[in-house]
Backbone as JSON, one array per atom type, in Angstrom:
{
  "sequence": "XXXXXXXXXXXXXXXXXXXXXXXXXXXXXXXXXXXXXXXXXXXXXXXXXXXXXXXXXXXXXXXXXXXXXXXXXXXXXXXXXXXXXXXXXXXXXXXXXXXXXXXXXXXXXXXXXXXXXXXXXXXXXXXXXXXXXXXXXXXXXXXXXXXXXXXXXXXXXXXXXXXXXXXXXXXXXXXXXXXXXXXXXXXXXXXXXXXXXXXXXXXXXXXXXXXXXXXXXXXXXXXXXXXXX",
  "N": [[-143.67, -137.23, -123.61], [-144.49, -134.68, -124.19], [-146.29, -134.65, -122.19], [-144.25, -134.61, -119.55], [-142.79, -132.11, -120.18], [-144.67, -130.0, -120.09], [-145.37, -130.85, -117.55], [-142.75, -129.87, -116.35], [-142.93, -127.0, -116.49], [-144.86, -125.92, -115.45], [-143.81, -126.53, -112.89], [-141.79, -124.55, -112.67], [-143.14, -121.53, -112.69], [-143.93, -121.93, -110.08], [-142.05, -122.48, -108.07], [-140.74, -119.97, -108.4], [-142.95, -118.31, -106.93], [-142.78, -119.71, -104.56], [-139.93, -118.71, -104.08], [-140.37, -115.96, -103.82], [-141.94, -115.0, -102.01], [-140.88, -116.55, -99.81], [-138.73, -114.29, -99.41], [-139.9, -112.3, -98.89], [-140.75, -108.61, -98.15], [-141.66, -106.54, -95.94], [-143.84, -104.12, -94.15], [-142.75, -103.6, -90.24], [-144.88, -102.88, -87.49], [-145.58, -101.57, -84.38], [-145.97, -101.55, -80.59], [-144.32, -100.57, -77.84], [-144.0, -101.45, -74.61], [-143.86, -101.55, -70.75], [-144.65, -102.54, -67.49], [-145.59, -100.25, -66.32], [-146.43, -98.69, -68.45], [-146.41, -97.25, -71.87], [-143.13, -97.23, -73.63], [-140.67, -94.57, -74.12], [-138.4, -94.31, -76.7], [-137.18, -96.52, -77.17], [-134.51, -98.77, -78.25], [-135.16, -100.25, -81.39], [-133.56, -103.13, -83.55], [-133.4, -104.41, -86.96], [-132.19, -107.51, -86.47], [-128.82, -107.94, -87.27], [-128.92, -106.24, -89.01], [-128.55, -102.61, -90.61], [-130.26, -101.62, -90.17], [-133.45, -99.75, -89.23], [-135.55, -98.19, -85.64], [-137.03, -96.02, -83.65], [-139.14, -95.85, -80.56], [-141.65, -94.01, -80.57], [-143.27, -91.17, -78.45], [-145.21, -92.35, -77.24], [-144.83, -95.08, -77.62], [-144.76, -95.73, -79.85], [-143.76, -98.19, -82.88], [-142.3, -98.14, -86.22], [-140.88, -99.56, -88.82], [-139.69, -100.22, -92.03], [-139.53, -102.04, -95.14], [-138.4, -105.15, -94.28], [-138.0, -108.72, -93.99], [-139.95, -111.07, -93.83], [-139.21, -113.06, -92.54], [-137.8, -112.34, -90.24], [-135.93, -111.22, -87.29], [-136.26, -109.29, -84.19], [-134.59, -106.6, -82.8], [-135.24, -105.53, -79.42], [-133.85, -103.01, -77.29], [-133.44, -101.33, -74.28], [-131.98, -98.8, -72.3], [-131.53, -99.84, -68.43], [-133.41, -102.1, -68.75], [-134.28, -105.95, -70.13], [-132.49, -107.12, -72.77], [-135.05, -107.89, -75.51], [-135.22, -110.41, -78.0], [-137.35, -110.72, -80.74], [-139.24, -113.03, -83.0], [-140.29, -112.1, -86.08], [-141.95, -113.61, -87.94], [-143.75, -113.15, -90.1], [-145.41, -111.25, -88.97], [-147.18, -108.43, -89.17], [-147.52, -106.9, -86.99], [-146.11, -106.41, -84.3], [-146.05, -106.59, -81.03], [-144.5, -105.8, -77.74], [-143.31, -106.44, -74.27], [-141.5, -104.86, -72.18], [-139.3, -106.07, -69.93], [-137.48, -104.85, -66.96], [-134.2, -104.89, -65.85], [-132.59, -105.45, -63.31], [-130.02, -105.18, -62.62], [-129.1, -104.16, -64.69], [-129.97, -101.91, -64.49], [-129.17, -100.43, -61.96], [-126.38, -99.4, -62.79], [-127.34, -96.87, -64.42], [-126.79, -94.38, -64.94], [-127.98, -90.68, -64.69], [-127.73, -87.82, -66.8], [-127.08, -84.26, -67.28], [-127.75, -84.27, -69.9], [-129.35, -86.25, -71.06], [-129.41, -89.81, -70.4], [-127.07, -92.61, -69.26], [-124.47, -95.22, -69.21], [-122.74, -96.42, -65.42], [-120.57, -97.01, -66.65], [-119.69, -95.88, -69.01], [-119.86, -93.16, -68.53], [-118.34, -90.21, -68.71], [-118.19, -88.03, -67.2], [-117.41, -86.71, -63.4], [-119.67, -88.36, -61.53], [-121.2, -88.81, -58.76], [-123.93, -90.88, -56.91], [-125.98, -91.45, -54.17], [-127.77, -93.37, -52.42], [-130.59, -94.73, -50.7], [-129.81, -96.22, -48.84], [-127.91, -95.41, -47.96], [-128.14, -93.01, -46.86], [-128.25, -89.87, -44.9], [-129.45, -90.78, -41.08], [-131.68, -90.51, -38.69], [-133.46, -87.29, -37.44], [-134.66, -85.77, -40.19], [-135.5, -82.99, -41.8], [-135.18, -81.73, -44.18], [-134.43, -82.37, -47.5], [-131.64, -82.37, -48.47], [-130.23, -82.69, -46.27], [-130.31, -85.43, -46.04], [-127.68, -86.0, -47.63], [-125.69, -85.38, -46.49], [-122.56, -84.34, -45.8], [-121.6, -86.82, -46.69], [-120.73, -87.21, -49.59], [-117.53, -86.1, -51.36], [-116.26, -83.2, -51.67], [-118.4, -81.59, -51.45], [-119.98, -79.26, -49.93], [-122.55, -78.34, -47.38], [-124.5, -75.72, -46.24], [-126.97, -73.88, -44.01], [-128.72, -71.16, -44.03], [-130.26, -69.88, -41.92], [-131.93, -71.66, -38.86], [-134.4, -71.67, -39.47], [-137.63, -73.91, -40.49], [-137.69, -74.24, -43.82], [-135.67, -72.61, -44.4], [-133.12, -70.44, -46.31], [-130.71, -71.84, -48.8], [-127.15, -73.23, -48.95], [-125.31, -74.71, -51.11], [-122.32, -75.68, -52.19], [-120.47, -77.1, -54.49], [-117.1, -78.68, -54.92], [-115.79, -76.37, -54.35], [-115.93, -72.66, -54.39], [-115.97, -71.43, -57.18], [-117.17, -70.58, -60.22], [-118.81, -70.37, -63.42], [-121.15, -69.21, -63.71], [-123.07, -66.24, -62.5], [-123.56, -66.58, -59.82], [-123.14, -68.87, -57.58], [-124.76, -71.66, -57.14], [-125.57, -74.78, -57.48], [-127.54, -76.15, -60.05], [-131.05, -78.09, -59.66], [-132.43, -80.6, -60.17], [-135.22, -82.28, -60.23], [-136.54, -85.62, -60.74], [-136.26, -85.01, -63.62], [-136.94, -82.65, -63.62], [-135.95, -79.16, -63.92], [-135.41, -77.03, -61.63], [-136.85, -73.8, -60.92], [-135.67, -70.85, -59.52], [-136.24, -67.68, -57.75], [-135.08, -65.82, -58.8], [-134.68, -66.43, -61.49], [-133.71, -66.0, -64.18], [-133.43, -65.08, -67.85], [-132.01, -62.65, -68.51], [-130.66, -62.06, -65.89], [-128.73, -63.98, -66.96], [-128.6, -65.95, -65.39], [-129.28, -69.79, -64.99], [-130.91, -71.75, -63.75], [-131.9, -73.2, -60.27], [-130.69, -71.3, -57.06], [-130.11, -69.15, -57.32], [-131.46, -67.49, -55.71], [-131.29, -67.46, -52.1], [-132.53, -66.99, -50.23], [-135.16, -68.99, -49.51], [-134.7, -72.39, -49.41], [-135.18, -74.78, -51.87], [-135.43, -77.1, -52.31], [-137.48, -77.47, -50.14], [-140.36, -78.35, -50.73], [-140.52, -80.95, -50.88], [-140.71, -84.37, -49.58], [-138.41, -85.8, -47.44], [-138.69, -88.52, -46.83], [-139.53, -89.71, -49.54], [-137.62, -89.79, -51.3], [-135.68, -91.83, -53.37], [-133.18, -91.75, -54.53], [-129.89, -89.28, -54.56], [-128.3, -88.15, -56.97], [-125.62, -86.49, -57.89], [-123.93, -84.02, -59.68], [-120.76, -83.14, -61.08], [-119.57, -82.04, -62.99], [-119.54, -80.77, -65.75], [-121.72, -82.09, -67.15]],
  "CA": [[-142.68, -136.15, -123.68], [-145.42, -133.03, -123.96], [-146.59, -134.08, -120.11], [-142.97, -134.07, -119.03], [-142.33, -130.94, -120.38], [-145.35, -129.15, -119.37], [-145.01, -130.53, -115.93], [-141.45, -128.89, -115.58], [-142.97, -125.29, -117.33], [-145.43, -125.53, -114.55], [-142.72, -126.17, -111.75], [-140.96, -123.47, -112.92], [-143.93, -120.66, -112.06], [-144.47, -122.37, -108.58], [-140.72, -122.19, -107.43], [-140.58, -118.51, -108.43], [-143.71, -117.75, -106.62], [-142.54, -119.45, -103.25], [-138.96, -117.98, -103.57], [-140.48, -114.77, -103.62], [-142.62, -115.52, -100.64], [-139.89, -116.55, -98.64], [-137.99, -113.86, -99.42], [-140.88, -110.76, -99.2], [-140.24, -107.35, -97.75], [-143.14, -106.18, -95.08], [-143.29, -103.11, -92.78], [-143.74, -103.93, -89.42], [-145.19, -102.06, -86.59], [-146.01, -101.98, -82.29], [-145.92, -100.81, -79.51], [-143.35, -101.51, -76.69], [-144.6, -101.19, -73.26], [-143.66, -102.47, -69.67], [-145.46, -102.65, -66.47], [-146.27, -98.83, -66.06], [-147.11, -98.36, -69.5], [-145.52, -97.52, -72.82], [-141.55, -96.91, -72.97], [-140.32, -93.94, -75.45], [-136.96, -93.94, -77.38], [-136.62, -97.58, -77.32], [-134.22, -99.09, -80.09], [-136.04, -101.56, -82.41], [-133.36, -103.2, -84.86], [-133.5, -105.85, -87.31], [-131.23, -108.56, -86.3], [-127.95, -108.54, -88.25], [-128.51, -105.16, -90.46], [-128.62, -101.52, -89.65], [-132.09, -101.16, -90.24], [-134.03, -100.07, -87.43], [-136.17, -97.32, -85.64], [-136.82, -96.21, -82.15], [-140.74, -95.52, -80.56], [-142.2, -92.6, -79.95], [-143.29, -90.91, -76.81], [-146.49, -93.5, -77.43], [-144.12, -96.23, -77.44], [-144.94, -96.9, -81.2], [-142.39, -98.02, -83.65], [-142.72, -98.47, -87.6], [-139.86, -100.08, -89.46], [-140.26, -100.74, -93.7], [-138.76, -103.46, -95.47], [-138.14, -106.2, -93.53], [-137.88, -109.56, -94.33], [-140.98, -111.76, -92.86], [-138.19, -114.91, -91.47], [-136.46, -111.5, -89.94], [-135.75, -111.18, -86.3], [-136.4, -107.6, -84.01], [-133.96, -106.8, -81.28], [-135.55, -104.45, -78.58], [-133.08, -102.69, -76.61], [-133.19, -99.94, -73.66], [-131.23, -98.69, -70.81], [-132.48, -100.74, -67.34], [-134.3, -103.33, -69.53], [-133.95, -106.4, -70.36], [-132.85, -106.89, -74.52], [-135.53, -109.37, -76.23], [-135.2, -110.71, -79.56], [-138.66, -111.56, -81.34], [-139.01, -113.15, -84.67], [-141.54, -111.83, -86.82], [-142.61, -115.04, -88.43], [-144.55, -112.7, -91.26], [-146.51, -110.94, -88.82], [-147.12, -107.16, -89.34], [-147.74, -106.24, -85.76], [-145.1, -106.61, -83.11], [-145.91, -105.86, -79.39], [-143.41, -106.38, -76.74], [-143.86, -105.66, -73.04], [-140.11, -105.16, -71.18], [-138.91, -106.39, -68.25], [-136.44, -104.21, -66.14], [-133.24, -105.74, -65.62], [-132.07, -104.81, -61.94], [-128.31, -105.51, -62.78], [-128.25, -102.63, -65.62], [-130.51, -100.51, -63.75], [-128.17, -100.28, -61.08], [-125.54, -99.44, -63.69], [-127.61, -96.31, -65.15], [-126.46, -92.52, -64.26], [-128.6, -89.31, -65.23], [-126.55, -86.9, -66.7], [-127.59, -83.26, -67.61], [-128.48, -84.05, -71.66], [-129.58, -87.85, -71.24], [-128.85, -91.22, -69.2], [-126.32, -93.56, -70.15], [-123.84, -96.08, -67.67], [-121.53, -95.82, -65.54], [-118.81, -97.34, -67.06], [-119.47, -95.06, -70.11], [-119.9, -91.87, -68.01], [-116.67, -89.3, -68.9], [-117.51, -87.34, -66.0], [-118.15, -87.17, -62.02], [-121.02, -88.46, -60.92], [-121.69, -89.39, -57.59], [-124.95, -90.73, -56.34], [-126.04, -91.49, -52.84], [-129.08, -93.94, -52.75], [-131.33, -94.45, -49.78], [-129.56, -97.15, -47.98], [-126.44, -94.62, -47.44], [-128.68, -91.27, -46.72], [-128.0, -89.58, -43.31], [-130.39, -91.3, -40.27], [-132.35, -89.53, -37.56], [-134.55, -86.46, -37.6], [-134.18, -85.21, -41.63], [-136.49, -81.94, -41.61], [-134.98, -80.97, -45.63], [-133.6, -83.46, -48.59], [-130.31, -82.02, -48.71], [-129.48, -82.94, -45.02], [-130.12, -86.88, -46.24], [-126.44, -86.66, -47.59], [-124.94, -83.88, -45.37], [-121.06, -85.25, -45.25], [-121.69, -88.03, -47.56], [-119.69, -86.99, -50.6], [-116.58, -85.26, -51.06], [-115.94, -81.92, -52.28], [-119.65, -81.44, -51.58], [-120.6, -78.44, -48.43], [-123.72, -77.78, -47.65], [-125.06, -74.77, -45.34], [-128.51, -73.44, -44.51], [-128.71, -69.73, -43.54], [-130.87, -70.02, -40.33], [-132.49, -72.49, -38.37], [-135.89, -71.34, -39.62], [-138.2, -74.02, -41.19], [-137.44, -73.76, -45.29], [-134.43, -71.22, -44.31], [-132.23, -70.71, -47.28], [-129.57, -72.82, -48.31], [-125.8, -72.65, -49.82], [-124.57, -75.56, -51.51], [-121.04, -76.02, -53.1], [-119.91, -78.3, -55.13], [-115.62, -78.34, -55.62], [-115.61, -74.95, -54.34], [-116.77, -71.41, -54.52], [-115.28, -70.9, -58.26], [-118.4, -71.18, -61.06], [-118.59, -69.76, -64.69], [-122.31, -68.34, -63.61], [-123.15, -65.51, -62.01], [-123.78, -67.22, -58.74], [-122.05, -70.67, -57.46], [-125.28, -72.45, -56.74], [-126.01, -75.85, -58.46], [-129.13, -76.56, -60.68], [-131.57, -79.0, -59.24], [-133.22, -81.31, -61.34], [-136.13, -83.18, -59.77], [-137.16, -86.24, -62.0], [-135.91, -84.92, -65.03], [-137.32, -81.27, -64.42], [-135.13, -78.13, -63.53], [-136.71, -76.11, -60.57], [-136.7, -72.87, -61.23], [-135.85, -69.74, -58.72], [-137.47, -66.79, -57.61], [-134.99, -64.24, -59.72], [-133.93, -67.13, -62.34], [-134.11, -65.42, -66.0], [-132.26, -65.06, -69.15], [-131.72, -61.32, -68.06], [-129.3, -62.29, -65.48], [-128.04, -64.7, -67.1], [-128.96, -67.85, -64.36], [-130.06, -71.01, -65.57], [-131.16, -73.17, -62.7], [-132.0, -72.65, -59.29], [-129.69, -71.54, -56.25], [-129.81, -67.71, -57.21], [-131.85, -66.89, -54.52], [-130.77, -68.27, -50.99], [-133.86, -66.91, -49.45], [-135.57, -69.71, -49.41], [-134.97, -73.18, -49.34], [-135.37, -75.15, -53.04], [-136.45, -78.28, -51.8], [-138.71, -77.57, -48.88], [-141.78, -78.82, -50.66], [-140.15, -82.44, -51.35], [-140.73, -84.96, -48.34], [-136.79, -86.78, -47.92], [-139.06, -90.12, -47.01], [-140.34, -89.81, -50.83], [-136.5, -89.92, -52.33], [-134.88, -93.11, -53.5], [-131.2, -91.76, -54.27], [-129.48, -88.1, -54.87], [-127.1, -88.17, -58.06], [-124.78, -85.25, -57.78], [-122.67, -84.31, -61.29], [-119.46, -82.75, -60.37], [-118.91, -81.33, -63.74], [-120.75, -79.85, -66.71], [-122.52, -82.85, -67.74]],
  "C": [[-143.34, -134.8, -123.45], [-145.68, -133.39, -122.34], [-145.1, -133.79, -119.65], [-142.69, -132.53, -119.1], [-143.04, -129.77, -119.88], [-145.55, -129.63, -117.84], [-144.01, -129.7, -115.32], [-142.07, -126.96, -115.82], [-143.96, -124.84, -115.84], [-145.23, -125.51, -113.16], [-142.36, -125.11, -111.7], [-141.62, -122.36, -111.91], [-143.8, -120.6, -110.49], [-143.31, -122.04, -108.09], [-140.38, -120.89, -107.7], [-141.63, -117.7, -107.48], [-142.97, -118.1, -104.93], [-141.03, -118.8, -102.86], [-139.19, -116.29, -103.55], [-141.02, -114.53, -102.47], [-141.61, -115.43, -99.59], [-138.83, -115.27, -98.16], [-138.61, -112.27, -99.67], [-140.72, -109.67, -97.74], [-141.93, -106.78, -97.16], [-142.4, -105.08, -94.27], [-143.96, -103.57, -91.54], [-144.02, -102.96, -88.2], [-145.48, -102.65, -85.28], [-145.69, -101.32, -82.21], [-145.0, -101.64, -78.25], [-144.13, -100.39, -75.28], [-143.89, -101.45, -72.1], [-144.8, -102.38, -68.69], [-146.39, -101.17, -66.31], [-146.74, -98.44, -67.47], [-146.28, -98.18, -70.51], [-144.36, -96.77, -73.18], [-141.32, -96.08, -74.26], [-138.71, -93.78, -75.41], [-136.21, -95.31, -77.25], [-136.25, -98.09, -78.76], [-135.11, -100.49, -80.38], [-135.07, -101.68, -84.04], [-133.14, -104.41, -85.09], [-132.27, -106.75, -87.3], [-130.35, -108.55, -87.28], [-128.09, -107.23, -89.53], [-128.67, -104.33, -89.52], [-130.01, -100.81, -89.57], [-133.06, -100.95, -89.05], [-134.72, -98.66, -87.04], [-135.79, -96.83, -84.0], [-138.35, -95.38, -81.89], [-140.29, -94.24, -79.57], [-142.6, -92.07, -78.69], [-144.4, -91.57, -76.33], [-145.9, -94.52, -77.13], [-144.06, -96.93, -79.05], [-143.69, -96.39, -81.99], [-143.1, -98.34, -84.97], [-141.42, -99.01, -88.36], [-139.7, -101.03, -91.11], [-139.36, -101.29, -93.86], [-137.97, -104.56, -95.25], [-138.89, -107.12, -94.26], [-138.37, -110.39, -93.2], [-140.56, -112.69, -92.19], [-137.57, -113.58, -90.2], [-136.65, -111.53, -88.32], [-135.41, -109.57, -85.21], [-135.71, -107.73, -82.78], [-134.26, -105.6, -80.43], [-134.63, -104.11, -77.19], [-133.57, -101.11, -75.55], [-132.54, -99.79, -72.5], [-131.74, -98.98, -69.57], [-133.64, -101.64, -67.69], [-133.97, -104.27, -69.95], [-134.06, -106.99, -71.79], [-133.63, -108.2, -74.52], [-134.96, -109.03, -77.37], [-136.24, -111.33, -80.02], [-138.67, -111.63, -82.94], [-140.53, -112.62, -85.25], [-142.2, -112.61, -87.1], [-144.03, -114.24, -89.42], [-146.17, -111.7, -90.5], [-146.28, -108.92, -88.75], [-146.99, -105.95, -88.26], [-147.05, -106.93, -84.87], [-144.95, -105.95, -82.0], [-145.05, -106.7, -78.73], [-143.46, -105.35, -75.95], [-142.04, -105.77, -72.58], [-140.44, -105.54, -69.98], [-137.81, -105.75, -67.99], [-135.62, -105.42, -65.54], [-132.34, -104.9, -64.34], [-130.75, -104.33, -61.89], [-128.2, -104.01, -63.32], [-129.1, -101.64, -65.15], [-129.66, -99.69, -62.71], [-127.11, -99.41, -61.72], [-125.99, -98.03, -64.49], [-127.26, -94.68, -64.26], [-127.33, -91.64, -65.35], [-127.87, -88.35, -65.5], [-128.04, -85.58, -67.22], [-128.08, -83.21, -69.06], [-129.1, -85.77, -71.65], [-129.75, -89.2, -69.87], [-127.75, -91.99, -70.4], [-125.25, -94.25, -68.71], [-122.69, -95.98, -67.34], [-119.96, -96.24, -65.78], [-118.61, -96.61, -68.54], [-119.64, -93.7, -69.89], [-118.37, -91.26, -67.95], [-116.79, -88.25, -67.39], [-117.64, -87.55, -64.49], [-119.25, -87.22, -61.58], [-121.03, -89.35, -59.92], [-123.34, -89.7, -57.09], [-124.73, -91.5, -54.83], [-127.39, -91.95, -53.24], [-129.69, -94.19, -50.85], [-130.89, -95.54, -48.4], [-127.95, -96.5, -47.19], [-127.12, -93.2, -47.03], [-128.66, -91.39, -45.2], [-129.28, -90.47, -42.35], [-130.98, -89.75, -39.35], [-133.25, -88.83, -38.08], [-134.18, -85.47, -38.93], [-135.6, -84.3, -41.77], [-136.07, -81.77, -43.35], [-134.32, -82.22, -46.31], [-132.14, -83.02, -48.49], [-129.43, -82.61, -47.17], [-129.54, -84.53, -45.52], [-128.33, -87.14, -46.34], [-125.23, -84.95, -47.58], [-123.81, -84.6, -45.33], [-120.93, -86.75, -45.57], [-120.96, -88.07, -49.25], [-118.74, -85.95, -50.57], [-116.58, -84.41, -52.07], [-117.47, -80.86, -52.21], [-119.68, -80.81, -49.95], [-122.15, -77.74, -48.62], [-124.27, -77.01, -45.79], [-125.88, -74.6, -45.65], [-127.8, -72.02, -43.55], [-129.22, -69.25, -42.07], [-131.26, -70.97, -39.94], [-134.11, -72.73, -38.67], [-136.26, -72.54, -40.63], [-138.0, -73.81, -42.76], [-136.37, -72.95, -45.24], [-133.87, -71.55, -45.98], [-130.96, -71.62, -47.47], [-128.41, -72.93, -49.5], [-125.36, -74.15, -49.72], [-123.29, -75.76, -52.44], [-120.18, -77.15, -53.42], [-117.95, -78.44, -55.64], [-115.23, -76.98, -55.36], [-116.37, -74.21, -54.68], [-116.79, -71.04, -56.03], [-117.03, -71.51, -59.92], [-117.97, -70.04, -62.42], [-120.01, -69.08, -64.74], [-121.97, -67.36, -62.39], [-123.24, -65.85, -60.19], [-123.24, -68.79, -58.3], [-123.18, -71.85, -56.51], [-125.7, -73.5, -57.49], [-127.25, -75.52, -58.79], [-129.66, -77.81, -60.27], [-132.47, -79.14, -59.8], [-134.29, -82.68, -60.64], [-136.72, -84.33, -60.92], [-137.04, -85.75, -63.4], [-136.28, -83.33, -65.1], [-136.9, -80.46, -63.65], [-136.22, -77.42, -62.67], [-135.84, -74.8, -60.91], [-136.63, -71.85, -59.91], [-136.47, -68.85, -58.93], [-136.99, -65.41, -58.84], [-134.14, -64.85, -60.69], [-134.57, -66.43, -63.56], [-132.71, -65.12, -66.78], [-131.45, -63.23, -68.76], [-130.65, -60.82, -67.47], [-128.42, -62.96, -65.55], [-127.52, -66.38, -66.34], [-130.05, -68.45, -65.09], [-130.25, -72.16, -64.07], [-131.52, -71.93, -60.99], [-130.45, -72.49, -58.45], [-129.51, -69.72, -56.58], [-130.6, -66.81, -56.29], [-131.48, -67.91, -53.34], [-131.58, -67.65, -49.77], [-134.45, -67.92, -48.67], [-135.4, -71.27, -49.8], [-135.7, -74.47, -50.77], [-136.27, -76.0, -53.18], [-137.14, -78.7, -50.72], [-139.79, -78.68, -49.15], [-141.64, -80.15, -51.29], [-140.23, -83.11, -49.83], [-139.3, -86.26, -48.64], [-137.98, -88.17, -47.51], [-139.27, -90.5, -48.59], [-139.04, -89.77, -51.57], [-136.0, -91.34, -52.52], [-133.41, -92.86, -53.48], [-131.41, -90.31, -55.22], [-128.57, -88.45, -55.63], [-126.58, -86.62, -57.82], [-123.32, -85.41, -58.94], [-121.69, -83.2, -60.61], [-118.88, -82.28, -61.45], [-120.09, -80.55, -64.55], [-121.33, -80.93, -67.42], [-123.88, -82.34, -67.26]]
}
């Protein structure tokens, strides 16, 4: 009767120790990457709660109290989502793969990206398999009479001449009615652009020519926003 009893007293301990085990709270960390290197502002959340992070401009993520059975769902726009289980380990790298389908599917707006079946306003792009043919001396002639509401003049014939683009008309809420052009994510700036006069973007001088020093073989596709996104 005493072994019986001290066998169960010493069950007891053991089944408290592995239901705690099974059921233990870890932070885990990585780095998400892909082919070119490592991807920032990707979500990282735990399967089935709202718990979750998103990596840095490193690519690293950190995410506390998770549950070591728990499962990490890595999500980003033109990527394809994994789901990796932890299986109790502390360090969680994951390389993406670009998913062609939702790449296709992704528009640049003026504060972000996001797709276009969730885009509220006009955005037209023009990709490289629709850009004008022949002898293309400037980027802007690629899609010369390729979208509507969209005119585009140059000032002379000269090399870099200046150049007048309107988008929907002459009618603007700036001082000047020339779009802002955003190369890869970064606003080019004009020659008499300042807070002073109140222009934000290029197109306030028509001197010269914005995107001279871009070669149109070196474009993949022109997005053109058509509102205030």
């Amino acid at each position: 009767m005493k072994n019986k009893l001290l066998t169960k007293l010493l069950l007891l301990p053991m089944a408290l120790i592995m239901g705690s085990t099974a059921f233990a709270q870890m932070t885990v960390s990585g780095t998400v990457s892909d082919a070119n290197g490592p991807v920032p502002g990707v979500n990282v959340v735990v399967q089935g709660t709202s718990s979750g992070a998103q990596t840095d401009f490193d690519g690293n993520y950190s995410i506390s109290d998770v549950a070591s059975d728990a499962t990490l769902v890595f999500s980003y726009i033109g990527y394809a989502t994994q789901e990796v289980a932890v299986n109790g380990q502390s360090t969680v790298d994951v390389t993406l793969a670009e998913d062609a389908q939702a790449l296709a599917e992704v528009v640049v707006i003026g504060y972000g990206t996001t797709t276009v079946k969730d885009a509220t306003g006009s955005v037209t792009a023009v990709t490289a398999e629709d850009f004008n043919q022949g002898v293309i001396t400037s980027p802007e002639q690629l899609i010369q009479g390729k979208t509507a509401g969209v005119q585009i003049s140059q000032s002379n014939g000269e090399p870099g001449a200046g150049i007048d683009i309107r988008i929907r008309g002459a009618a603007s809420v700036r001082s000047n009615n020339n779009p802002l052009f955003v190369v890869d994510g970064i606003p080019l700036s004009g020659g008499n652009t300042s807070a002073e006069t109140a222009n934000t973007g290029i197109g306030s001088n028509s001197v010269k020519n914005p995107l001279a020093f871009i070669n149109p073989n070196d474009i993949e596709s022109i997005s053109i926003l058509k509102d205030a996104s």
